[in-house]
GROMACS .gro file of C-alpha atoms in nm:
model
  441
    1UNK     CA    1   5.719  14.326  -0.852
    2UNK     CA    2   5.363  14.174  -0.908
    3UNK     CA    3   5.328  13.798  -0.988
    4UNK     CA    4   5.390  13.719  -1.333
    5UNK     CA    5   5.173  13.391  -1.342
    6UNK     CA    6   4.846  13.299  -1.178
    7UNK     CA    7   4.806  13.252  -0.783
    8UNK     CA    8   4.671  12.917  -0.680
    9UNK     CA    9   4.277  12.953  -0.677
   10UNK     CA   10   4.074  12.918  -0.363
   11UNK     CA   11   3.704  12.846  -0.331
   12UNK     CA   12   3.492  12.993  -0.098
   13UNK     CA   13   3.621  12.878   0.185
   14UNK     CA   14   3.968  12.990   0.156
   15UNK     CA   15   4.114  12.609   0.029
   16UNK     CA   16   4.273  12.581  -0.283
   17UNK     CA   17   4.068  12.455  -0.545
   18UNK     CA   18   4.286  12.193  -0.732
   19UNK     CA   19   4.317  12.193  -1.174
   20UNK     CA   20   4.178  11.887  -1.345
   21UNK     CA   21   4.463  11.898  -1.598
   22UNK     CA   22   4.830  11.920  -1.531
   23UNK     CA   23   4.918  12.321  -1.647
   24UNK     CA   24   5.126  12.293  -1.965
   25UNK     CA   25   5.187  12.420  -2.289
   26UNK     CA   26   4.994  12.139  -2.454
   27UNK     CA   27   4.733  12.193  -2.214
   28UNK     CA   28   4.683  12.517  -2.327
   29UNK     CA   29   4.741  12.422  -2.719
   30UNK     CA   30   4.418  12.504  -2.845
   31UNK     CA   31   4.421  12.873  -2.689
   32UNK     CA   32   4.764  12.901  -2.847
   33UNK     CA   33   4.639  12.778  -3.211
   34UNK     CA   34   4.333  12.972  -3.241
   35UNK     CA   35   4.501  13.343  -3.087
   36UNK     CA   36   4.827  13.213  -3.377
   37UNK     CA   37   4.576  13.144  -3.644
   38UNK     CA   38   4.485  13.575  -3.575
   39UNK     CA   39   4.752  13.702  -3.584
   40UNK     CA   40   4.856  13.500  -3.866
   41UNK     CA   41   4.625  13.703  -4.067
   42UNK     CA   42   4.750  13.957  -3.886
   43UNK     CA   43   5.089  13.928  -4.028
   44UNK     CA   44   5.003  13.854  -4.344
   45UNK     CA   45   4.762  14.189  -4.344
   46UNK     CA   46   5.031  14.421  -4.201
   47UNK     CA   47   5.321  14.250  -4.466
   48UNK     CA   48   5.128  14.265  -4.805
   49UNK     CA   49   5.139  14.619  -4.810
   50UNK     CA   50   5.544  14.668  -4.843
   51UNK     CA   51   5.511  14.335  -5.054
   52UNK     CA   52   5.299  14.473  -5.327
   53UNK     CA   53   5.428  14.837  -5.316
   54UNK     CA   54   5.643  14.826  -5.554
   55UNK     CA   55   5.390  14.710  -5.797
   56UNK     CA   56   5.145  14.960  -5.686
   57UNK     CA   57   5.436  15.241  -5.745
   58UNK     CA   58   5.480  15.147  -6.086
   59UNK     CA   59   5.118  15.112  -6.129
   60UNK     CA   60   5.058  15.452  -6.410
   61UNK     CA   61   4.651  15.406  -6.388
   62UNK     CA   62   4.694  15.420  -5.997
   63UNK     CA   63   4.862  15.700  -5.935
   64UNK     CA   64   5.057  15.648  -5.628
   65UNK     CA   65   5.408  15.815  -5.564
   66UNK     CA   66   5.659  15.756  -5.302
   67UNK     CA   67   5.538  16.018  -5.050
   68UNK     CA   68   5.191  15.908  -5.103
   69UNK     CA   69   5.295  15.555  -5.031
   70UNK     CA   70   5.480  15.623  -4.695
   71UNK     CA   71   5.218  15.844  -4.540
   72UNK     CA   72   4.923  15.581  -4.671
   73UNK     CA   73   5.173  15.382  -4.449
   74UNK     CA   74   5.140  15.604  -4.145
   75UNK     CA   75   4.775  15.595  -4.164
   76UNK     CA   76   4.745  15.222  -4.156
   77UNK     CA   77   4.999  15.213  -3.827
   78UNK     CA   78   4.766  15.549  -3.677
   79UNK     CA   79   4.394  15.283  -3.688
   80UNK     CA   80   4.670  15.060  -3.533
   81UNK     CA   81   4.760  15.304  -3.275
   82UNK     CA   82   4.352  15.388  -3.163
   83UNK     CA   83   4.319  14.973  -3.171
   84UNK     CA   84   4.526  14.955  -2.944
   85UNK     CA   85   4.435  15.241  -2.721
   86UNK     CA   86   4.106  15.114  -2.710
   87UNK     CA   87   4.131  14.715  -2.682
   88UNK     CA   88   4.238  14.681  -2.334
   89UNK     CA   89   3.965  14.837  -2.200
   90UNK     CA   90   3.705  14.723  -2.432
   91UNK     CA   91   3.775  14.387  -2.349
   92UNK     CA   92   3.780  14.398  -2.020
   93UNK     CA   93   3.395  14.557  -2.042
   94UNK     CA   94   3.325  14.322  -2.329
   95UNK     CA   95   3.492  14.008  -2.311
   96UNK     CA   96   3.818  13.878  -2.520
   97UNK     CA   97   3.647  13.673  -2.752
   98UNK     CA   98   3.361  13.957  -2.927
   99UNK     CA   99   3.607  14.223  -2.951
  100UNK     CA  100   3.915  13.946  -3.096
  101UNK     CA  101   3.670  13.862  -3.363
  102UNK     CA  102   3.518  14.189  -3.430
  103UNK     CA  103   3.893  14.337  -3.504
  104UNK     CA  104   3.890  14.013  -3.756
  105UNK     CA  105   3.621  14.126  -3.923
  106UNK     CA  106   3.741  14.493  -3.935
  107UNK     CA  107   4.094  14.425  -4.051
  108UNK     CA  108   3.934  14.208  -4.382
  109UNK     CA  109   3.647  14.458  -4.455
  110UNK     CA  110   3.996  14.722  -4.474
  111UNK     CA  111   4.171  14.481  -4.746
  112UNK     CA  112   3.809  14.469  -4.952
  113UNK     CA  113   3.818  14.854  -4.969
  114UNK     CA  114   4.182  14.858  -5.038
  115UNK     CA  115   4.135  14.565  -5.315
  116UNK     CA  116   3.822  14.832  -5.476
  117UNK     CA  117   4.021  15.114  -5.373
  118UNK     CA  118   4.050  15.324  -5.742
  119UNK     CA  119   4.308  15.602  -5.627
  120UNK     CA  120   4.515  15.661  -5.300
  121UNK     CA  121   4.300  15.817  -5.140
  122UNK     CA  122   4.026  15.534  -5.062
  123UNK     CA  123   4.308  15.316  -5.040
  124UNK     CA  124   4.438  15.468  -4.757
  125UNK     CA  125   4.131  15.476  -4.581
  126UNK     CA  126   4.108  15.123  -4.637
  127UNK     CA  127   4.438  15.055  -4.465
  128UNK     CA  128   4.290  15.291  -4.168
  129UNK     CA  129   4.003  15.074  -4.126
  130UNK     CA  130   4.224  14.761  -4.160
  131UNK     CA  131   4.456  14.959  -3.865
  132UNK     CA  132   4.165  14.969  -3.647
  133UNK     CA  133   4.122  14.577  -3.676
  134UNK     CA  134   4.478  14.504  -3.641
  135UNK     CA  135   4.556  14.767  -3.352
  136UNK     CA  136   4.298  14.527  -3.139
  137UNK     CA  137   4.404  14.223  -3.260
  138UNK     CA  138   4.771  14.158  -3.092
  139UNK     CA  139   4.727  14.315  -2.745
  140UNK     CA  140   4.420  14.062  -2.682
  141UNK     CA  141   4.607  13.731  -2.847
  142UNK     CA  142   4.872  13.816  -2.612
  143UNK     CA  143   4.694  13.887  -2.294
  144UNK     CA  144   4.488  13.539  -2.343
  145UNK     CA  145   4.825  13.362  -2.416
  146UNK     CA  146   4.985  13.524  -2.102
  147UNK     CA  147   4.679  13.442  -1.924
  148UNK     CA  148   4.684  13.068  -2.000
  149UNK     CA  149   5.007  12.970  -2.058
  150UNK     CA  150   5.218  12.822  -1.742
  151UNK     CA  151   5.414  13.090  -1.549
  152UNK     CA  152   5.739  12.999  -1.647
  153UNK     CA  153   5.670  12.968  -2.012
  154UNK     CA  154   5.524  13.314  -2.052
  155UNK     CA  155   5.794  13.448  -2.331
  156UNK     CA  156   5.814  13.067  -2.536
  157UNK     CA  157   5.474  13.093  -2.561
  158UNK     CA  158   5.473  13.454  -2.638
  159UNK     CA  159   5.731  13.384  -2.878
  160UNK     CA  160   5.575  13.075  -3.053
  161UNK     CA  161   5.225  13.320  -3.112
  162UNK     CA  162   5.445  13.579  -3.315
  163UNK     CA  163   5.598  13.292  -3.526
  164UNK     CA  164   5.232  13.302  -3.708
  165UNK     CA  165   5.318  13.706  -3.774
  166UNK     CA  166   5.578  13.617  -3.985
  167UNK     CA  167   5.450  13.320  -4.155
  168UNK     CA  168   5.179  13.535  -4.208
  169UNK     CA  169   5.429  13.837  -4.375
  170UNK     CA  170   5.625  13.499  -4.551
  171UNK     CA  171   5.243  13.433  -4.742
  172UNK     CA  172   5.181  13.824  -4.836
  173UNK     CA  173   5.588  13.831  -4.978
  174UNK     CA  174   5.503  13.486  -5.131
  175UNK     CA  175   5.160  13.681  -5.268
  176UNK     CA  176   5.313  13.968  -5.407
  177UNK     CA  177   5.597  13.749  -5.593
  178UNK     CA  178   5.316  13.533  -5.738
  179UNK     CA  179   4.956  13.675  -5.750
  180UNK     CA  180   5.099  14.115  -5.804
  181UNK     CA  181   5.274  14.002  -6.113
  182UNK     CA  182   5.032  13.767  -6.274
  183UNK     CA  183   4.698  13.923  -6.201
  184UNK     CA  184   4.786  14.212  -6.088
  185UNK     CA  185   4.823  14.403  -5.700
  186UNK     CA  186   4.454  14.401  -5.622
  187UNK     CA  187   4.394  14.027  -5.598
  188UNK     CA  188   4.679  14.001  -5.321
  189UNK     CA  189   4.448  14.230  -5.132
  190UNK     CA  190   4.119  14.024  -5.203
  191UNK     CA  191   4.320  13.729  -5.002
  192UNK     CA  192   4.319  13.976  -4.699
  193UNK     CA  193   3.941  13.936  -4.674
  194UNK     CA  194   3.999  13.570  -4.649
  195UNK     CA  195   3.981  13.569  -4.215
  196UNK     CA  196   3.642  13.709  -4.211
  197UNK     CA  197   3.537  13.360  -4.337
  198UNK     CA  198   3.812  13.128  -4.219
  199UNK     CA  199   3.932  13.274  -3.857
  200UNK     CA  200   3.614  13.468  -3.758
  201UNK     CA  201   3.414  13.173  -3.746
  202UNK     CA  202   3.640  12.948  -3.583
  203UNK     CA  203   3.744  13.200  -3.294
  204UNK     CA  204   3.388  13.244  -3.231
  205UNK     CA  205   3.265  12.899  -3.147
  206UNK     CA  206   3.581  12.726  -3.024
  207UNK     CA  207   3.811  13.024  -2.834
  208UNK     CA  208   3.755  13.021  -2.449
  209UNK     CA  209   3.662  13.361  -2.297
  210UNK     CA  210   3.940  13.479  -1.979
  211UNK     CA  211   3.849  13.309  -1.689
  212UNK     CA  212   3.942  13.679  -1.524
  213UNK     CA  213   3.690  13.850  -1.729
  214UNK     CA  214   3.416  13.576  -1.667
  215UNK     CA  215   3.477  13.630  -1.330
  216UNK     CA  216   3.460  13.979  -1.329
  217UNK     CA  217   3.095  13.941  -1.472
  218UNK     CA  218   3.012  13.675  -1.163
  219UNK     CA  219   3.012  13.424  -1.383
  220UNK     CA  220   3.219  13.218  -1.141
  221UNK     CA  221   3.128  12.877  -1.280
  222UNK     CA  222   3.217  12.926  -1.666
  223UNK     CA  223   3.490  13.113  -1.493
  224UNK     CA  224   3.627  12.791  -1.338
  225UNK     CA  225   3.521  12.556  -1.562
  226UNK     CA  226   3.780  12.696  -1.821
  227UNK     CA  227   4.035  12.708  -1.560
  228UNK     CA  228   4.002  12.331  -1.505
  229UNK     CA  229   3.957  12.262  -1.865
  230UNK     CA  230   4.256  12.412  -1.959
  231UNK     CA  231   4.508  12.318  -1.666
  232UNK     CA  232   4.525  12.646  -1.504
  233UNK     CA  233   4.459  12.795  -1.151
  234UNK     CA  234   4.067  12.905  -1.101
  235UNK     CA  235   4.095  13.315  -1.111
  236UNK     CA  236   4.031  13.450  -0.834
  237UNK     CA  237   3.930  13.820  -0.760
  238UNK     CA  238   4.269  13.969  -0.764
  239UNK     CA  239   4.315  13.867  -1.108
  240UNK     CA  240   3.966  14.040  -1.257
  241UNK     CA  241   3.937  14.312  -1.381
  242UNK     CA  242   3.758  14.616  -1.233
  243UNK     CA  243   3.438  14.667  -1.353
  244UNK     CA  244   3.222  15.033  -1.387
  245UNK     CA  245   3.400  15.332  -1.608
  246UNK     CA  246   3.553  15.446  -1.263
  247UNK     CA  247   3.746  15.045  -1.285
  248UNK     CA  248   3.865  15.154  -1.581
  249UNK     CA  249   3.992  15.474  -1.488
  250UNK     CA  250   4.139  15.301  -1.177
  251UNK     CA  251   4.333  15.042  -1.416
  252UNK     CA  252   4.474  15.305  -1.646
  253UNK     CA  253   4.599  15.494  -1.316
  254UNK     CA  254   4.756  15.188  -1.162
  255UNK     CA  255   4.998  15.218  -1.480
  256UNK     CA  256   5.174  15.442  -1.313
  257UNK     CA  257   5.135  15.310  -0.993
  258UNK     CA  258   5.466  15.300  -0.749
  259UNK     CA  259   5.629  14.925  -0.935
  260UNK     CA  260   5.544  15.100  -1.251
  261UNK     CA  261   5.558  15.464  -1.254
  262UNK     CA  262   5.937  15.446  -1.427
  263UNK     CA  263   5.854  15.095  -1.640
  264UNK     CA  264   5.544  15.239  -1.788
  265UNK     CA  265   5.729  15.495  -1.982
  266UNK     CA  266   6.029  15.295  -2.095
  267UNK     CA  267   5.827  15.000  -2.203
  268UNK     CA  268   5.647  15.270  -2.415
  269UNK     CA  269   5.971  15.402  -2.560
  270UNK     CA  270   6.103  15.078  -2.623
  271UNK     CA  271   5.769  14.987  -2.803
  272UNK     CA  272   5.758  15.257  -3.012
  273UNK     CA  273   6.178  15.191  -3.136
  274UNK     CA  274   6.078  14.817  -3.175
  275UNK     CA  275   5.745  14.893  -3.349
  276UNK     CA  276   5.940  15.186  -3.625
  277UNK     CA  277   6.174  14.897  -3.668
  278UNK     CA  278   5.911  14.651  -3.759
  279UNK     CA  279   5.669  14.839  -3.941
  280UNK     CA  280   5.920  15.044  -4.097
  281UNK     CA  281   6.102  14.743  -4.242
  282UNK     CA  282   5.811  14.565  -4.362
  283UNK     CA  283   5.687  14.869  -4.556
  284UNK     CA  284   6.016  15.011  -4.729
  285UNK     CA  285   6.307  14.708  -4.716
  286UNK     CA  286   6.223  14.588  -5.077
  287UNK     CA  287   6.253  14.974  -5.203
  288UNK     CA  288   6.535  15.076  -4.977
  289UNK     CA  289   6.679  14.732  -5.126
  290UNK     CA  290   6.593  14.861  -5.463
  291UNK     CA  291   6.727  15.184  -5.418
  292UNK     CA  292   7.077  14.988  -5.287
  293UNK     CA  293   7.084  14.858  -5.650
  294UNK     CA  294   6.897  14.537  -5.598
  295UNK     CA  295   6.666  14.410  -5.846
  296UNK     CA  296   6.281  14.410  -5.815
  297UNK     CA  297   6.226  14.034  -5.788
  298UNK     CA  298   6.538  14.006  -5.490
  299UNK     CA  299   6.450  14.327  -5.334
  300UNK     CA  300   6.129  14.190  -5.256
  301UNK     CA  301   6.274  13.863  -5.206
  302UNK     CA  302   6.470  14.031  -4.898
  303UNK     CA  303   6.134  14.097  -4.704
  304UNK     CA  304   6.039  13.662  -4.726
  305UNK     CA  305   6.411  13.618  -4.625
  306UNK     CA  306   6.361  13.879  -4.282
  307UNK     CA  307   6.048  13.728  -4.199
  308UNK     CA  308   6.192  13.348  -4.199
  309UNK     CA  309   6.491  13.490  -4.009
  310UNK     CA  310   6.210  13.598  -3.747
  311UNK     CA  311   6.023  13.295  -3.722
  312UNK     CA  312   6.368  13.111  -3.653
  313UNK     CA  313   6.405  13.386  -3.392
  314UNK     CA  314   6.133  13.317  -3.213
  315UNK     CA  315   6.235  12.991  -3.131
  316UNK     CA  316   6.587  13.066  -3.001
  317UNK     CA  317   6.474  13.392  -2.781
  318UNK     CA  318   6.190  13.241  -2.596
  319UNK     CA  319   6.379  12.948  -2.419
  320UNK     CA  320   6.657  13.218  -2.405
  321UNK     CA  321   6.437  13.478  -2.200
  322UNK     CA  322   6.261  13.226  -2.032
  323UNK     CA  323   6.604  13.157  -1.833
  324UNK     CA  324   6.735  13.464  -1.831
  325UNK     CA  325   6.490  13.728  -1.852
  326UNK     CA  326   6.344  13.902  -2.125
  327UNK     CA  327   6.507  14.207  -2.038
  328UNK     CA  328   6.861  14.114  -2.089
  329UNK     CA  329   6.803  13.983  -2.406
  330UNK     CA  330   6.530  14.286  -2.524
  331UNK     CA  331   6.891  14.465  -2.472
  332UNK     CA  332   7.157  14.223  -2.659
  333UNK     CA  333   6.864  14.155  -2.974
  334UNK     CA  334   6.813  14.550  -3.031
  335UNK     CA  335   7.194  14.631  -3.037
  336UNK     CA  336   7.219  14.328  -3.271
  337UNK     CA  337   6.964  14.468  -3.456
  338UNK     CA  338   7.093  14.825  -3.513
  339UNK     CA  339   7.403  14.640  -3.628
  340UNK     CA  340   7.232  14.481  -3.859
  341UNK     CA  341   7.059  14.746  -4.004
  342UNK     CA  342   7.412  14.919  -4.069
  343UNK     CA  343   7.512  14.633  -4.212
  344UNK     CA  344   7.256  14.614  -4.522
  345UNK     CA  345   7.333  15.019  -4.564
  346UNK     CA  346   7.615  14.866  -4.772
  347UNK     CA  347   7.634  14.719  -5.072
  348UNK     CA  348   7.753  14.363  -5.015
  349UNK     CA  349   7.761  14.052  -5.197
  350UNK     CA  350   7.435  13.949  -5.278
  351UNK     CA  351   7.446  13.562  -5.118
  352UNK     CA  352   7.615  13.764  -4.778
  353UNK     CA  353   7.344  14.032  -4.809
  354UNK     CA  354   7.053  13.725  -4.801
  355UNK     CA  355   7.221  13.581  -4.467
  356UNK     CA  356   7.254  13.957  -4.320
  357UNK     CA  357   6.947  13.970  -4.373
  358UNK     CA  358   6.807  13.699  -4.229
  359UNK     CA  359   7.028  13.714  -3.898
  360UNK     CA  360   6.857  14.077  -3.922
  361UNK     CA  361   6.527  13.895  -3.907
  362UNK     CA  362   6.619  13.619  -3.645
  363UNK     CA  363   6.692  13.963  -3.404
  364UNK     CA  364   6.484  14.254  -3.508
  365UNK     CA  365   6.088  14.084  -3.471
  366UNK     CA  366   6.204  13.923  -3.114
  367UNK     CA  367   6.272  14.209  -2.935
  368UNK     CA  368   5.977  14.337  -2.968
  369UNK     CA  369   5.834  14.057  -2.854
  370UNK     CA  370   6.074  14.055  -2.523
  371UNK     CA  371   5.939  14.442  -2.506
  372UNK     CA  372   5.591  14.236  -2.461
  373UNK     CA  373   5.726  13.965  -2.224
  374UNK     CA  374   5.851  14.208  -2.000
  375UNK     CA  375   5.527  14.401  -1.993
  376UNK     CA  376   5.362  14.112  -1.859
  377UNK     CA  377   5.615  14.129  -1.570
  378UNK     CA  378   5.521  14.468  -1.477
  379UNK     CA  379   5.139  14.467  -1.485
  380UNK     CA  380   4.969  14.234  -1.282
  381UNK     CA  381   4.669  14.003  -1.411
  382UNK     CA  382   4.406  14.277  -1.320
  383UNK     CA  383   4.599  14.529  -1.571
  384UNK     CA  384   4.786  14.363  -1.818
  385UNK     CA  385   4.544  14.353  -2.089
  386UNK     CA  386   4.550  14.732  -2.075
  387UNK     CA  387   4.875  14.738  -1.989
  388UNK     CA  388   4.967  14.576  -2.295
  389UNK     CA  389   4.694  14.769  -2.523
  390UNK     CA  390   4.895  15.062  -2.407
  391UNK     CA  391   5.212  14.940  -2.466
  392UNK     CA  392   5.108  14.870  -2.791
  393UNK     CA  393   4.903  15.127  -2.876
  394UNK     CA  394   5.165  15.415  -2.781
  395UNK     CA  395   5.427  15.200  -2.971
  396UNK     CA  396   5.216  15.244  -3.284
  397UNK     CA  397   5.350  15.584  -3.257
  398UNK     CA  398   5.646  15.435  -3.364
  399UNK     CA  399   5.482  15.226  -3.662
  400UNK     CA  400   5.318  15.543  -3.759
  401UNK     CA  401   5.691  15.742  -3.806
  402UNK     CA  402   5.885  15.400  -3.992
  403UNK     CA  403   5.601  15.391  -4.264
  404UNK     CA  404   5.600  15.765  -4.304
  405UNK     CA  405   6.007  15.826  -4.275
  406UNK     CA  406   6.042  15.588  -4.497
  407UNK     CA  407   5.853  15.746  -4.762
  408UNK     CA  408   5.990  16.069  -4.674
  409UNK     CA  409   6.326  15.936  -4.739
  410UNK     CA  410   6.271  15.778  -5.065
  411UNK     CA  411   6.090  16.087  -5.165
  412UNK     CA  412   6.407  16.321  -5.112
  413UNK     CA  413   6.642  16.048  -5.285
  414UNK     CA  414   6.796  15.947  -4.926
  415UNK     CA  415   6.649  15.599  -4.946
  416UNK     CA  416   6.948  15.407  -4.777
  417UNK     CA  417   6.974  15.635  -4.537
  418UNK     CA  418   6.677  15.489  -4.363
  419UNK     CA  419   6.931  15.233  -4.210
  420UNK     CA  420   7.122  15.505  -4.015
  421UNK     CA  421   6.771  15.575  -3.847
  422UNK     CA  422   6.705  15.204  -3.787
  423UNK     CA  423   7.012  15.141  -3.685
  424UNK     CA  424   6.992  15.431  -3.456
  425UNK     CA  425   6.634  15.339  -3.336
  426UNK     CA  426   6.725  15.009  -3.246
  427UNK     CA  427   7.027  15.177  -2.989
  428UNK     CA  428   6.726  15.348  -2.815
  429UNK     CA  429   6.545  15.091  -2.802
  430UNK     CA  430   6.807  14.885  -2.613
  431UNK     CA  431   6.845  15.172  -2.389
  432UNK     CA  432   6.468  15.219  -2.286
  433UNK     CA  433   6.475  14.870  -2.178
  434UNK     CA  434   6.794  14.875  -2.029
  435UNK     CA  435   6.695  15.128  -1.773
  436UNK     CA  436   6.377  14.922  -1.674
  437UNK     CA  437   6.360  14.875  -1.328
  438UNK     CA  438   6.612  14.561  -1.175
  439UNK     CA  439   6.300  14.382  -1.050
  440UNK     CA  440   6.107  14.339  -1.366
  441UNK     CA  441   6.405  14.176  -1.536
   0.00000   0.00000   0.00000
């Protein structure tokens, strides 16, 4: 199995070249912040569109009808899905920092269309060129925390950078509850251009480019200074990444190289269960909620409840994982999840359906996130930014079908039975990583 943390740096002549900090999380608390502050907007971005969608279906002047709504859905989750594809290499070439901020930028000029959007139709492209921005965004927040946080602290720390994701998704629910019904859907959509003028700046002067990358430029002193500033090991050139479009062809083949050939593929399938899960929750639990016989304020109530559930679960599963492996509990969360999911399919009482659902929560967002921790066991420094764009990206396969079943669902009158299929995706998903090799667990 490669390393899953940095090797001790050596200088020229083969010593070690000793950190001026002590390598901790608090060293590295400033990276953490300012890739949690992204995806913050991140989660808010991805969460505002189930949040207002009931408005927006009930909308007459607008025009939009279930169908419409789920594949509008799919096309947000396909600009996700090139993102992703895309990011790992382009920030290798290009550095972390340009590309993190350029997705910021893209993601809030997507909400300004959707926000000006007069029919479904530029709407959706909107949420395309919103996809685009947020496809990039998570794989490179989550390569630069892998890459700075202390070995055996990879998954809290990984866990601790989604909590922003669903603070983020708590702010769009608390946005559509507030701002849809008052003023109407559009202005919760003018908040989503908020990060081009409140995160964009501050990644770009204050964010640290990879020490790896820097390296790979021969920019060996910026490359160590970070290191030292921030408590970890200087890189050294095992952990840069290859350079020239045949390096990048080389990385993308090493996916499948001998310790990954049968990972690569189940990471990808567990991705793309955990990703349908997420995405398709976040777009369709306040109608499938609705449809249940839930009203409209507690239906979309349900989706603030799921995404404080989350936040509390990524507190208990990093420490978890950290001792015992993100694999194991990747397994246990999605079989918790799937029960879960066939749990809300019936009509309980509604103070036991707001704990179901967040215990839902505390499970479903977390194992995607252990999907993610145990990526960064498989690919070694050198790859993981592309392995993880990958992982990502091909999952947004997954975000592309919840968004778009849903609809499909809700269109035919089978709303509820989207839990059977989450239910059923979160069993595969707990399979896929189950059958990960023993040595990445």
């Amino acid at each position: 199995m490669p390393p899953t943390g940095n090797p001790p740096s050596a200088d020229t002549s083969g010593t070690v070249a000793p950190s001026s900090r002590r390598h901790t999380l608090r060293s590295v608390a400033p990276v953490l912040a300012l890739c949690w502050l992204a995806v913050f907007f991140d989660g808010m971005d991805v969460s505002v569109y189930g949040a207002v969608m009931p408005h927006m279906l009930d909308d007459p002047g607008f025009g939009l009808t279930p169908g419409a709504a789920g594949t509008i859905g799919s096309w947000t989750t396909f600009g996700m899905l090139i993102g992703s594809l895309a990011t790992g290499t382009c920030t290798d070439w290009l550095g972390r920092r340009p590309v993190l901020v350029a997705s910021v930028l893209l993601f809030s000029a997507g909400s300004a269309v959707c926000a000006l959007a007069g029919s479904p139709g530029p709407f959706g492209a909107g949420r395309f060129l919103a996809g685009l921005g947020l496809g990039g965004l998570m794989p490179i927040c989550l390569a630069l925390v892998m890459e700075f946080a202390p070995p055996r602290r990879i998954a809290l720390a990984t866990g601790l950078l989604m909590t922003s994701y669903h603070v983020g998704g708590m702010l769009a629910t608390g946005l559509g509850l507030t701002l849809a019904p008052a003023f109407g859907w559009r202005w919760v959509f003018w908040a989503g251009v908020l990060p081009a003028f409140v995160a964009a700046p501050l990644l770009l002067r204050l964010l640290p480019e990879s020490p790896g990358v820097l390296l790979a430029k021969g920019r060996t002193a910026e490359a160590d200074a970070i290191a030292d500033r921030y408590g970890i090991a200087r890189p050294v050139p095992a952990d840069a990444p290859a350079q020239g479009a045949k390096g990048r062809l080389d990385v993308i083949r090493a996916l499948f190289h001998p310790g990954a050939r049968w990972a690569t593929p189940l990471l990808w399938l567990a991705s793309f269960c955990g990703l349908l899960l997420i995405y398709g929750v976040n777009t369709w639990l306040p109608q499938m909620m609705r449809a249940s016989g839930y009203g409209l304020t507690s239906s979309v109530s349900f989706l603030l409840v799921i995404n404080a559930g989350a936040i509390a679960g990524m507190f208990i599963a990093g420490p978890i994982a950290d001792r015992y492996g993100p694999i194991k509990i990747a397994v246990v969360w999605f079989l918790l999840t799937a029960a879960g999911a066939l749990l809300l399919g019936t009509h309980l009482p509604l103070a036991l359906t707001y704990v179901v659902v967040a215990a839902t929560g505390v499970v479903l967002f977390s194992a995607q996130v252990m999907v993610y921790a145990a990526a960064n066991r498989v690919y070694p420094a050198p790859e993981r930014a592309t392995g993880i764009g990958w992982v990502t990206g091909i999952g947004r396969t997954g975000a592309v079908v919840g968004p778009w079943l849903g609809g499909t669902l809700a269109a035919s009158g089978n709303g509820q039975l989207g839990f059977t299929v989450f239910a059923l995706a979160g069993v595969m998903g707990a399979v896929a990583v189950g059958l990960l090799p023993v040595r990445c667990a």
